[in-house]
Short mmCIF file of C-alpha atoms in Angstrom, two decimals:
data_model
loop_
_atom_site.label_atom_id
_atom_site.label_comp_id
_atom_site.label_asym_id
_atom_site.label_seq_id
_atom_site.Cartn_x
_atom_site.Cartn_y
_atom_site.Cartn_z
CA UNK A 736 32.97 -8.32 -16.09
CA UNK A 737 34.64 -4.92 -16.14
CA UNK A 738 36.15 -5.59 -19.57
CA UNK A 739 32.64 -6.32 -20.84
CA UNK A 740 31.53 -2.94 -19.62
CA UNK A 741 34.50 -0.75 -20.54
CA UNK A 742 34.80 -1.28 -24.29
CA UNK A 743 37.26 1.52 -24.94
CA UNK A 744 40.61 -0.01 -23.83
CA UNK A 745 42.26 3.39 -23.57
CA UNK A 746 40.01 4.19 -20.58
CA UNK A 747 41.05 1.17 -18.51
CA UNK A 748 43.68 3.13 -16.60
CA UNK A 749 40.99 5.65 -15.48
CA UNK A 750 39.52 3.17 -12.99
CA UNK A 751 40.02 4.34 -9.40
CA UNK A 752 38.27 4.49 -6.06
CA UNK A 753 35.63 7.07 -5.22
CA UNK A 754 38.02 8.54 -2.62
CA UNK A 755 40.65 9.06 -5.30
CA UNK A 756 38.11 10.56 -7.69
CA UNK A 757 36.91 12.99 -5.01
CA UNK A 758 40.27 14.78 -5.28
CA UNK A 759 39.18 16.28 -8.62
CA UNK A 760 36.50 18.40 -6.93
CA UNK A 761 37.27 21.97 -5.79
CA UNK A 762 35.33 24.30 -3.56
CA UNK A 763 32.76 26.39 -5.42
CA UNK A 764 32.37 24.08 -8.41
CA UNK A 765 29.11 23.35 -10.21
CA UNK A 766 28.46 19.61 -10.31
CA UNK A 767 26.03 17.79 -12.58
CA UNK A 768 24.93 14.43 -11.16
CA UNK A 769 22.88 11.78 -12.92
CA UNK A 770 19.66 10.66 -11.33
CA UNK A 771 15.97 11.21 -11.86
CA UNK A 772 13.49 10.34 -9.11
CA UNK A 773 15.76 7.90 -7.24
CA UNK A 774 16.74 6.08 -10.45
CA UNK A 775 20.13 6.03 -12.16
CA UNK A 776 21.68 8.32 -9.57
CA UNK A 777 25.35 8.63 -8.66
CA UNK A 778 25.90 6.64 -5.49
CA UNK A 779 29.60 6.45 -4.62
CA UNK A 780 30.69 10.04 -5.23
CA UNK A 781 28.19 11.78 -2.90
CA UNK A 782 29.49 9.65 -0.03
CA UNK A 783 33.13 10.18 -0.90
CA UNK A 784 32.61 13.93 -1.14
CA UNK A 785 30.73 14.02 2.18
CA UNK A 786 33.65 12.22 3.79
CA UNK A 787 36.11 14.70 2.33
CA UNK A 788 33.98 17.60 3.62
CA UNK A 789 34.64 16.41 7.17
CA UNK A 790 38.16 17.80 7.01
CA UNK A 791 37.93 20.76 4.61
CA UNK A 792 35.52 23.39 3.35
CA UNK A 793 33.75 22.04 0.29
CA UNK A 794 30.54 23.57 -1.04
CA UNK A 795 29.01 23.09 -4.47
CA UNK A 796 26.12 23.93 -6.71
CA UNK A 797 24.63 20.51 -7.43
CA UNK A 798 22.33 20.02 -10.41
CA UNK A 799 20.58 16.73 -11.15
CA UNK A 800 17.73 15.46 -13.28
CA UNK A 801 15.40 15.26 -10.29
CA UNK A 802 15.64 13.63 -6.85
CA UNK A 803 18.49 11.31 -5.81
CA UNK A 804 18.18 7.99 -4.00
CA UNK A 805 20.20 6.22 -1.32
CA UNK A 806 19.95 9.23 0.98
CA UNK A 807 22.53 11.11 -1.10
CA UNK A 808 20.82 14.51 -0.93
CA UNK A 809 20.49 14.27 2.84
CA UNK A 810 24.05 13.05 3.22
CA UNK A 811 25.43 15.96 1.18
CA UNK A 812 23.20 18.48 2.96
CA UNK A 813 24.27 17.24 6.39
CA UNK A 814 27.92 17.44 5.37
CA UNK A 815 27.45 21.06 4.28
CA UNK A 816 28.32 20.25 0.66
CA UNK A 817 25.28 21.92 -0.86
CA UNK A 818 25.44 25.65 -1.33
CA UNK A 819 22.85 25.58 -4.11
CA UNK A 820 20.62 22.75 -5.33
CA UNK A 821 18.31 22.37 -8.34
CA UNK A 822 15.89 21.49 -9.87
CA UNK A 823 14.03 18.97 -7.60
CA UNK A 824 14.45 17.00 -4.36
CA UNK A 825 12.46 14.84 -1.95
CA UNK A 826 14.90 14.34 0.94
CA UNK A 827 13.67 15.40 4.42
CA UNK A 828 17.13 16.47 5.65
CA UNK A 829 17.74 18.59 2.57
CA UNK A 830 14.19 19.96 2.79
CA UNK A 831 14.86 21.16 6.34
CA UNK A 832 18.10 22.87 5.25
CA UNK A 833 16.28 24.55 2.37
CA UNK A 834 13.50 25.84 4.60
CA UNK A 835 16.06 27.05 7.15
CA UNK A 836 17.74 29.08 4.40
CA UNK A 837 20.98 27.10 4.62
CA UNK A 838 20.74 25.68 1.07
CA UNK A 839 19.59 27.88 -1.79
CA UNK A 840 17.09 25.80 -3.75
CA UNK A 841 16.03 26.70 -7.28
CA UNK A 842 12.65 25.13 -8.02
CA UNK A 843 12.60 24.70 -11.77
CA UNK A 844 10.45 23.22 -14.53
CA UNK A 845 12.32 20.04 -15.41
CA UNK A 846 12.31 20.82 -19.12
CA UNK A 847 14.14 24.10 -18.51
CA UNK A 848 17.29 23.00 -16.69
CA UNK A 849 19.25 21.80 -19.73
CA UNK A 850 18.15 24.83 -21.75
CA UNK A 851 19.33 27.25 -19.09
CA UNK A 852 22.64 25.41 -18.75
CA UNK A 853 23.31 26.10 -22.43
CA UNK A 854 23.20 29.79 -21.65
CA UNK A 855 25.43 29.37 -18.58
CA UNK A 856 22.68 29.73 -15.95
CA UNK A 857 23.41 29.43 -13.08
CA UNK A 858 26.90 28.46 -14.34
CA UNK A 859 28.66 25.96 -16.56
CA UNK A 860 29.14 22.37 -15.39
CA UNK A 861 32.63 21.74 -14.03
CA UNK A 862 32.30 18.01 -13.34
CA UNK A 863 29.61 15.57 -14.48
CA UNK A 864 29.10 12.41 -12.42
CA UNK A 865 27.15 9.87 -14.46
CA UNK A 866 26.02 6.36 -13.54
CA UNK A 867 26.42 3.90 -16.42
CA UNK A 868 25.75 0.29 -17.18
CA UNK A 869 28.62 0.29 -19.70
CA UNK A 870 30.95 2.45 -21.78
CA UNK A 871 30.50 1.31 -25.35
CA UNK A 872 32.35 2.27 -28.50
CA UNK A 873 29.58 4.85 -29.10
CA UNK A 874 29.39 6.41 -25.65
CA UNK A 875 28.04 6.12 -22.11
CA UNK A 876 25.12 3.70 -21.65
CA UNK A 877 22.94 5.08 -18.82
CA UNK A 878 21.19 2.87 -16.29
CA UNK A 879 17.56 3.34 -15.18
CA UNK A 880 17.31 7.02 -16.03
CA UNK A 881 18.63 9.54 -18.51
CA UNK A 882 17.52 12.81 -16.91
CA UNK A 883 19.98 15.62 -17.67
CA UNK A 884 22.97 13.28 -18.01
CA UNK A 885 23.49 13.86 -21.73
CA UNK A 886 23.49 17.64 -21.26
CA UNK A 887 25.93 17.39 -18.35
CA UNK A 888 28.32 15.23 -20.40
CA UNK A 889 28.06 17.57 -23.36
CA UNK A 890 29.07 20.57 -21.27
CA UNK A 891 31.30 19.33 -18.42
CA UNK A 892 35.03 20.03 -18.35
CA UNK A 893 35.58 16.68 -16.60
CA UNK A 894 33.48 13.52 -16.47
CA UNK A 895 33.42 10.86 -13.76
CA UNK A 896 31.59 7.65 -14.64
CA UNK A 897 30.14 5.42 -11.94
CA UNK A 898 30.03 2.00 -13.56
CA UNK A 899 27.33 0.08 -11.69
CA UNK A 900 27.86 -3.68 -11.88
CA UNK A 901 24.54 -4.39 -10.13
CA UNK A 902 22.63 -3.23 -13.20
CA UNK A 903 22.25 -5.83 -15.98
CA UNK A 904 23.83 -5.21 -19.36
CA UNK A 905 20.46 -6.09 -20.85
CA UNK A 906 19.46 -2.44 -20.26
CA UNK A 907 21.62 -1.52 -23.25
CA UNK A 908 19.45 -0.44 -26.15
CA UNK A 909 16.63 0.91 -23.98
CA UNK A 910 17.74 4.54 -24.30
CA UNK A 911 17.16 7.14 -27.01
CA UNK A 912 19.64 10.01 -26.65
CA UNK A 913 18.72 13.15 -28.57
CA UNK A 914 19.54 16.76 -27.67
CA UNK A 915 18.23 19.84 -29.48
CA UNK A 916 20.78 21.94 -31.34
CA UNK A 917 21.78 25.37 -30.09
CA UNK A 918 19.66 28.37 -31.00
CA UNK A 919 19.01 29.98 -33.44
CA UNK A 920 19.81 27.14 -35.87
CA UNK A 921 17.65 24.64 -33.99
CA UNK A 922 15.20 22.61 -36.06
CA UNK A 923 11.88 21.13 -34.85
CA UNK A 924 12.34 18.02 -32.74
CA UNK A 925 11.48 15.19 -35.19
CA UNK A 926 9.25 13.17 -32.88
CA UNK A 927 5.60 12.65 -33.77
CA UNK A 928 4.73 9.44 -31.87
CA UNK A 929 5.45 8.23 -28.35
CA UNK A 930 7.04 5.02 -29.67
CA UNK A 931 9.41 6.76 -32.08
CA UNK A 932 13.20 6.77 -31.68
CA UNK A 933 15.08 9.80 -32.93
CA UNK A 934 18.56 9.52 -31.37
CA UNK A 935 21.28 7.06 -30.42
CA UNK A 936 21.55 4.38 -27.75
CA UNK A 937 24.48 6.02 -25.91
CA UNK A 938 25.61 9.45 -24.69
CA UNK A 939 28.51 10.61 -26.90
CA UNK A 940 31.55 11.93 -25.01
CA UNK A 941 35.09 13.12 -25.47
CA UNK A 942 37.41 10.44 -23.97
CA UNK A 943 39.97 13.13 -23.12
CA UNK A 944 37.52 14.58 -20.57
CA UNK A 945 37.09 11.34 -18.62
CA UNK A 946 38.76 12.00 -15.26
CA UNK A 947 37.81 8.77 -13.48
CA UNK A 948 35.80 5.58 -13.67
CA UNK A 949 34.49 4.41 -10.29
CA UNK A 950 33.12 0.88 -9.89
CA UNK A 951 29.95 0.52 -7.80
CA UNK A 952 27.45 -2.23 -7.07
CA UNK A 953 24.77 -0.27 -5.20
CA UNK A 954 21.24 -0.68 -6.57
CA UNK A 955 18.73 2.13 -6.97
CA UNK A 956 16.60 3.01 -3.98
CA UNK A 957 13.16 1.42 -4.33
CA UNK A 958 10.19 3.71 -4.68
CA UNK A 959 8.20 4.30 -1.51
CA UNK A 960 4.72 4.59 -3.01
CA UNK A 961 1.84 3.17 -1.01
CA UNK A 962 -0.70 0.72 -2.41
CA UNK A 963 -4.09 2.08 -3.52
CA UNK A 964 -6.59 2.76 -0.73
CA UNK A 965 -10.31 3.54 -0.77
CA UNK A 966 -9.71 7.24 -1.40
CA UNK A 967 -7.20 6.81 -4.23
CA UNK A 968 -9.43 4.15 -5.80
CA UNK A 969 -12.30 6.64 -5.69
CA UNK A 970 -10.12 9.28 -7.36
CA UNK A 971 -9.18 6.76 -10.05
CA UNK A 972 -12.83 5.95 -10.60
CA UNK A 973 -13.73 9.61 -11.14
CA UNK A 974 -10.88 10.08 -13.62
CA UNK A 975 -11.77 6.95 -15.59
CA UNK A 976 -15.44 7.95 -15.76
CA UNK A 977 -14.42 11.39 -17.00
CA UNK A 978 -12.23 9.87 -19.73
CA UNK A 979 -15.08 7.55 -20.75
CA UNK A 980 -17.32 10.60 -21.15
CA UNK A 981 -14.66 12.32 -23.25
CA UNK A 982 -14.64 9.29 -25.57
CA UNK A 983 -18.45 9.27 -25.76
CA UNK A 984 -18.41 12.99 -26.62
CA UNK A 985 -15.94 12.35 -29.44
CA UNK A 986 -13.18 14.47 -27.91
CA UNK A 987 -10.92 11.44 -27.41
CA UNK A 988 -10.55 8.15 -29.22
CA UNK A 989 -10.92 4.86 -27.35
CA UNK A 990 -7.13 4.58 -27.00
CA UNK A 991 -7.19 8.08 -25.49
CA UNK A 992 -4.01 10.14 -26.06
CA UNK A 993 -0.51 9.65 -24.62
CA UNK A 994 -0.69 9.68 -20.81
CA UNK A 995 1.61 11.45 -18.38
CA UNK A 996 1.55 10.82 -14.64
CA UNK A 997 3.55 12.60 -11.96
CA UNK A 998 5.32 10.78 -9.17
CA UNK A 999 3.65 9.68 -5.99
CA UNK A 1000 1.04 7.39 -4.55
CA UNK A 1001 -2.09 9.10 -5.88
CA UNK A 1002 -1.00 9.39 -9.52
CA UNK A 1003 0.31 5.82 -9.43
CA UNK A 1004 -3.01 4.61 -8.00
CA UNK A 1005 -4.99 6.36 -10.74
CA UNK A 1006 -2.91 4.65 -13.43
CA UNK A 1007 -3.30 1.38 -11.55
CA UNK A 1008 -7.05 1.88 -11.82
CA UNK A 1009 -6.78 1.86 -15.60
CA UNK A 1010 -6.11 -1.89 -15.42
CA UNK A 1011 -9.86 -2.28 -14.74
CA UNK A 1012 -10.92 0.23 -17.41
CA UNK A 1013 -12.23 -0.43 -20.94
CA UNK A 1014 -9.32 1.40 -22.56
CA UNK A 1015 -6.86 -0.56 -24.72
CA UNK A 1016 -3.79 0.14 -26.85
CA UNK A 1017 -2.78 2.99 -24.55
CA UNK A 1018 0.52 4.87 -24.74
CA UNK A 1019 2.46 6.86 -22.18
CA UNK A 1020 4.68 9.87 -22.79
CA UNK A 1021 5.79 10.72 -19.28
CA UNK A 1022 8.81 11.62 -17.20
CA UNK A 1023 8.72 8.68 -14.75
CA UNK A 1024 7.37 5.16 -15.06
CA UNK A 1025 6.17 3.70 -11.75
CA UNK A 1026 4.79 0.27 -10.83
CA UNK A 1027 1.45 1.03 -12.47
CA UNK A 1028 3.07 1.42 -15.88
CA UNK A 1029 4.60 -2.06 -15.68
CA UNK A 1030 1.24 -3.45 -14.53
CA UNK A 1031 -0.46 -1.85 -17.54
CA UNK A 1032 2.18 -3.31 -19.85
CA UNK A 1033 1.62 -6.73 -18.32
CA UNK A 1034 -2.17 -6.42 -18.66
CA UNK A 1035 -1.78 -5.62 -22.35
CA UNK A 1036 -3.63 -2.31 -22.05
CA UNK A 1037 -0.46 -0.24 -22.42
CA UNK A 1038 1.17 -0.73 -25.81
CA UNK A 1039 4.19 1.55 -25.33
CA UNK A 1040 5.74 3.80 -22.68
CA UNK A 1041 8.23 6.62 -23.13
CA UNK A 1042 9.86 8.31 -20.12
CA UNK A 1043 13.10 9.65 -18.67
CA UNK A 1044 13.35 7.22 -15.74
CA UNK A 1045 11.94 4.00 -14.32
CA UNK A 1046 11.36 4.09 -10.55
CA UNK A 1047 9.89 0.92 -9.09
CA UNK A 1048 9.22 -0.80 -5.81
CA UNK A 1049 11.71 -3.49 -4.85
CA UNK A 1050 9.47 -6.39 -5.92
CA UNK A 1051 8.46 -4.75 -9.19
CA UNK A 1052 12.07 -3.85 -9.97
CA UNK A 1053 13.11 -7.49 -9.64
CA UNK A 1054 10.26 -8.54 -11.90
CA UNK A 1055 11.12 -5.88 -14.46
CA UNK A 1056 14.85 -6.65 -14.63
CA UNK A 1057 14.20 -10.39 -14.83
CA UNK A 1058 11.94 -9.87 -17.85
CA UNK A 1059 13.74 -7.11 -19.75
CA UNK A 1060 13.47 -8.94 -23.07
CA UNK A 1061 9.69 -8.91 -22.68
CA UNK A 1062 9.62 -5.12 -22.23
CA UNK A 1063 12.42 -4.14 -24.63
CA UNK A 1064 10.24 -3.23 -27.60
CA UNK A 1065 7.66 -1.47 -25.41
CA UNK A 1066 9.85 1.06 -23.57
CA UNK A 1067 12.24 3.91 -24.25
CA UNK A 1068 14.15 6.25 -21.91
CA UNK A 1069 14.93 9.77 -23.14
CA UNK A 1070 16.65 12.91 -21.81
CA UNK A 1071 14.21 14.82 -19.63
CA UNK A 1072 14.50 17.80 -21.94
CA UNK A 1073 12.78 15.60 -24.56
CA UNK A 1074 10.37 13.73 -22.26
CA UNK A 1075 9.11 17.06 -20.90
CA UNK A 1076 9.58 19.32 -23.92
CA UNK A 1077 6.65 21.74 -24.38
CA UNK A 1078 6.87 21.39 -28.17
CA UNK A 1079 6.32 17.63 -27.93
CA UNK A 1080 3.73 17.78 -25.14
CA UNK A 1081 1.61 20.11 -27.28
CA UNK A 1082 2.18 18.15 -30.50
CA UNK A 1083 1.31 14.75 -29.01
CA UNK A 1084 -1.75 16.03 -27.13
CA UNK A 1085 -0.69 14.68 -23.75
CA UNK A 1086 -3.22 13.93 -21.01
CA UNK A 1087 -1.39 15.13 -17.91
CA UNK A 1088 -2.19 13.72 -14.48
CA UNK A 1089 -0.43 15.41 -11.56
CA UNK A 1090 -0.80 15.84 -7.82
CA UNK A 1091 -1.72 19.00 -5.92
CA UNK A 1092 -0.92 19.89 -2.32
CA UNK A 1093 -3.94 22.18 -2.40
CA UNK A 1094 -6.16 24.01 -4.88
CA UNK A 1095 -8.61 26.83 -4.55
CA UNK A 1096 -12.21 27.35 -5.60
CA UNK A 1097 -11.16 29.01 -8.87
CA UNK A 1098 -8.71 26.33 -10.02
CA UNK A 1099 -5.32 27.64 -8.95
CA UNK A 1100 -3.00 24.84 -7.78
CA UNK A 1101 -0.21 24.78 -5.20
CA UNK A 1102 2.13 21.83 -5.78
CA UNK A 1103 5.15 22.86 -3.76
CA UNK A 1104 4.78 25.04 -0.65
CA UNK A 1105 3.23 23.97 2.64
CA UNK A 1106 1.46 26.95 4.14
CA UNK A 1107 2.76 29.09 1.30
CA UNK A 1108 6.29 29.25 2.71
CA UNK A 1109 7.88 25.84 3.27
CA UNK A 1110 9.15 23.91 0.27
CA UNK A 1111 7.97 20.33 0.04
CA UNK A 1112 9.65 18.78 -3.04
CA UNK A 1113 9.40 21.07 -6.05
CA UNK A 1114 7.28 21.66 -9.13
CA UNK A 1115 9.04 18.90 -11.08
CA UNK A 1116 7.62 18.37 -14.55
CA UNK A 1117 3.99 19.10 -13.71
CA UNK A 1118 4.15 22.60 -15.19
CA UNK A 1119 5.61 21.33 -18.47
CA UNK A 1120 2.55 19.14 -18.97
CA UNK A 1121 -0.11 21.34 -17.36
CA UNK A 1122 0.60 24.36 -19.55
CA UNK A 1123 1.04 22.46 -22.81
CA UNK A 1124 -1.03 19.26 -22.62
CA UNK A 1125 -4.37 18.55 -24.20
CA UNK A 1126 -5.87 17.89 -20.79
CA UNK A 1127 -4.46 18.99 -17.44
CA UNK A 1128 -5.85 16.97 -14.52
CA UNK A 1129 -4.82 17.60 -10.91
CA UNK A 1130 -5.68 15.13 -8.15
CA UNK A 1131 -5.55 15.31 -4.37
CA UNK A 1132 -7.16 13.80 -1.32
CA UNK A 1133 -9.64 16.33 0.01
CA UNK A 1134 -8.11 16.59 3.49
CA UNK A 1135 -4.81 16.01 5.25
CA UNK A 1136 -3.61 15.67 8.85
CA UNK A 1137 -6.65 13.63 9.93
CA UNK A 1138 -9.02 16.20 8.48
CA UNK A 1139 -7.46 19.24 10.13
CA UNK A 1140 -6.31 20.59 6.74
CA UNK A 1141 -8.60 21.06 3.76
CA UNK A 1142 -6.91 20.60 0.40
CA UNK A 1143 -9.57 22.88 -1.10
CA UNK A 1144 -9.24 26.46 0.13
CA UNK A 1145 -10.54 29.93 -0.74
CA UNK A 1146 -7.14 31.00 -2.12
CA UNK A 1147 -4.03 28.87 -2.46
CA UNK A 1148 -1.12 30.03 -0.33
CA UNK A 1149 1.31 29.63 -3.27
CA UNK A 1150 0.55 29.36 -6.99
CA UNK A 1151 2.44 26.87 -9.16
CA UNK A 1152 -0.27 26.31 -11.77
CA UNK A 1153 -2.66 29.15 -12.40
CA UNK A 1154 -6.33 28.63 -13.24
CA UNK A 1155 -5.44 29.15 -16.91
CA UNK A 1156 -3.47 25.87 -17.01
CA UNK A 1157 -5.85 23.65 -15.03
CA UNK A 1158 -8.70 21.78 -16.75
CA UNK A 1159 -9.92 19.24 -14.21
CA UNK A 1160 -9.71 18.91 -10.40
CA UNK A 1161 -10.38 15.59 -8.65
CA UNK A 1162 -10.62 14.36 -5.07
CA UNK A 1163 -12.18 11.22 -3.63
CA UNK A 1164 -15.50 13.11 -3.44
CA UNK A 1165 -15.79 13.95 -7.09
CA UNK A 1166 -14.52 15.78 -10.15
CA UNK A 1167 -14.84 19.37 -11.35
CA UNK A 1168 -14.43 19.99 -15.08
CA UNK A 1169 -13.41 23.66 -15.28
CA UNK A 1170 -13.09 23.95 -19.05
CA UNK A 1171 -15.06 26.77 -20.60
CA UNK A 1172 -16.16 28.18 -17.27
CA UNK A 1173 -15.66 31.65 -15.76
CA UNK A 1174 -14.41 31.91 -12.17
CA UNK A 1175 -17.91 32.42 -10.73
CA UNK A 1176 -19.01 29.23 -12.50
CA UNK A 1177 -16.03 27.17 -11.38
CA UNK A 1178 -16.31 27.84 -7.65
CA UNK A 1179 -19.65 26.07 -7.03
CA UNK A 1180 -18.41 22.97 -8.90
CA UNK A 1181 -15.19 22.81 -6.90
CA UNK A 1182 -17.03 23.34 -3.61
CA UNK A 1183 -19.77 20.77 -4.21
CA UNK A 1184 -17.81 18.12 -6.10
CA UNK A 1185 -14.28 18.19 -4.64
CA UNK A 1186 -14.48 19.54 -1.09
CA UNK A 1187 -14.77 17.34 1.98
CA UNK A 1188 -18.29 17.70 3.47
CA UNK A 1189 -16.84 19.08 6.71
CA UNK A 1190 -15.52 22.12 4.84
CA UNK A 1191 -18.27 22.77 2.31
CA UNK A 1192 -20.32 25.10 4.56
CA UNK A 1193 -17.23 27.25 5.21
CA UNK A 1194 -16.44 27.51 1.51
CA UNK A 1195 -20.07 28.20 0.54
CA UNK A 1196 -20.20 31.00 3.10
CA UNK A 1197 -16.92 32.48 1.87
CA UNK A 1198 -17.92 32.35 -1.80
CA UNK A 1199 -21.39 33.83 -1.19
CA UNK A 1200 -20.01 36.78 0.77
CA UNK A 1201 -17.15 37.31 -1.67
CA UNK A 1202 -19.60 37.27 -4.61
CA UNK A 1203 -21.69 39.99 -2.98
CA UNK A 1204 -18.54 42.10 -2.68
CA UNK A 1205 -18.12 41.88 -6.45
CA UNK A 1206 -15.33 41.17 -8.88
CA UNK A 1207 -14.60 38.83 -11.78
CA UNK A 1208 -12.81 36.51 -9.34
CA UNK A 1209 -14.54 37.27 -6.04
CA UNK A 1210 -12.37 37.35 -2.95
CA UNK A 1211 -12.42 38.83 0.52
CA UNK A 1212 -8.77 39.78 0.77
CA UNK A 1213 -8.86 39.99 4.54
CA UNK A 1214 -10.05 36.38 4.74
CA UNK A 1215 -8.60 34.73 1.63
CA UNK A 1216 -5.67 33.19 3.51
CA UNK A 1217 -7.38 33.05 6.91
CA UNK A 1218 -7.70 29.26 6.72
CA UNK A 1219 -3.92 28.93 6.56
CA UNK A 1220 -3.45 31.46 9.36
CA UNK A 1221 -6.00 29.60 11.49
CA UNK A 1222 -4.14 26.33 10.97
CA UNK A 1223 -0.81 27.96 11.87
CA UNK A 1224 -2.32 29.17 15.15
CA UNK A 1225 -4.68 26.33 16.09
CA UNK A 1226 -3.54 23.33 14.00
CA UNK A 1227 -6.90 23.10 12.21
CA UNK A 1228 -8.63 24.84 9.33
CA UNK A 1229 -12.06 24.24 10.89
CA UNK A 1230 -13.36 27.63 11.92
CA UNK A 1231 -15.86 26.35 14.49
#
């Protein structure tokens, strides 16, 4: 089995244990690890490095595609391995260390990481750790994600490959590896359709830089999305009705435009809702494919899906891997620099669907910070699509914490997406189309269509008094964040 997967005989003597490979790492290094939203992540090396950190000081800057699975981020954080982490995470242990100031977290647009690495920011990659299904004559064949792996391999002084025997060889051929050239000689990225291939099937590498090959058999962590509920089904219904109106108005064709959906339960539920919609021959140009994408492929409504990773529930993952031949000509996995590239998002006219923690009455969106101070997960790729897409839709349930928190507030406590990048806001109560509207015109729509009824009187009162005080974007600065302060003191945003 190993001979089938290592097709460059000269590399056979590089096979070693993760403990042996951990000896290559030195304190202060910058490490690039494969993995994008719990898919295709390095699994053996984080554990081996955490074990080594028990007996010696070992702290790194760790850069990935997005979040890691199998508890790796939490394991490394608990072991004190992480001095600096970027560009995205979802682990509760790591999140606590970040918010305590023990790990310096750089929250970054996912399209920017590879570009900044080319300029040496924050530093060059010392060691790349890449999960692979095989090492072919042409290069490294990734597993269920590409992420930043190709950029890490291109730059790293040493490369450690985790060869995962639990992943079927049938994944080979699913990837399209293309990296932009260095500036200023760079040419336009030659991709004009979501189903187009512009690169190779493997990540090219210099065999002389392979330090170790570690054999693993640990599967990806399954996604933890929840099934649709009444509220997410209502959100999906509002979005589908809006898209139907866009078709009727002639702004979209009946097969819409390429769809992008962020991670998480709400975005997945909205895409799931498309299985009952009239739309056919759809395409996706996204960063992550979740269960809903496979359901749409199976229903025949989705003709093709392009992404950087595939993150599925356990049952859906089994179904997907057992039927890879069925999906082979309908899927492609690309580097995240390409899946999220602003040039391509603008060219293809992407319809972006992403999740908000909260938004305000003028359309500003907070995706990352609870109470304006505590990091949740990170901005991920939402900014890449919101700023550059044809349509930028943000969804959220109207309340959280059993109604004690309103997701619609007078002023967001942290701004990730300004009003200039947000077209449509949706909750289970309704949808506010903000396009072509001034701030004073947006606020009544957001209050009446998106806000939970319990909080509408408070927002109406705030907006009326702020409007009397004047301004293009009316605010009462002494009260704008009072809802958040009230929650911090009394564990509710209800002012009564």
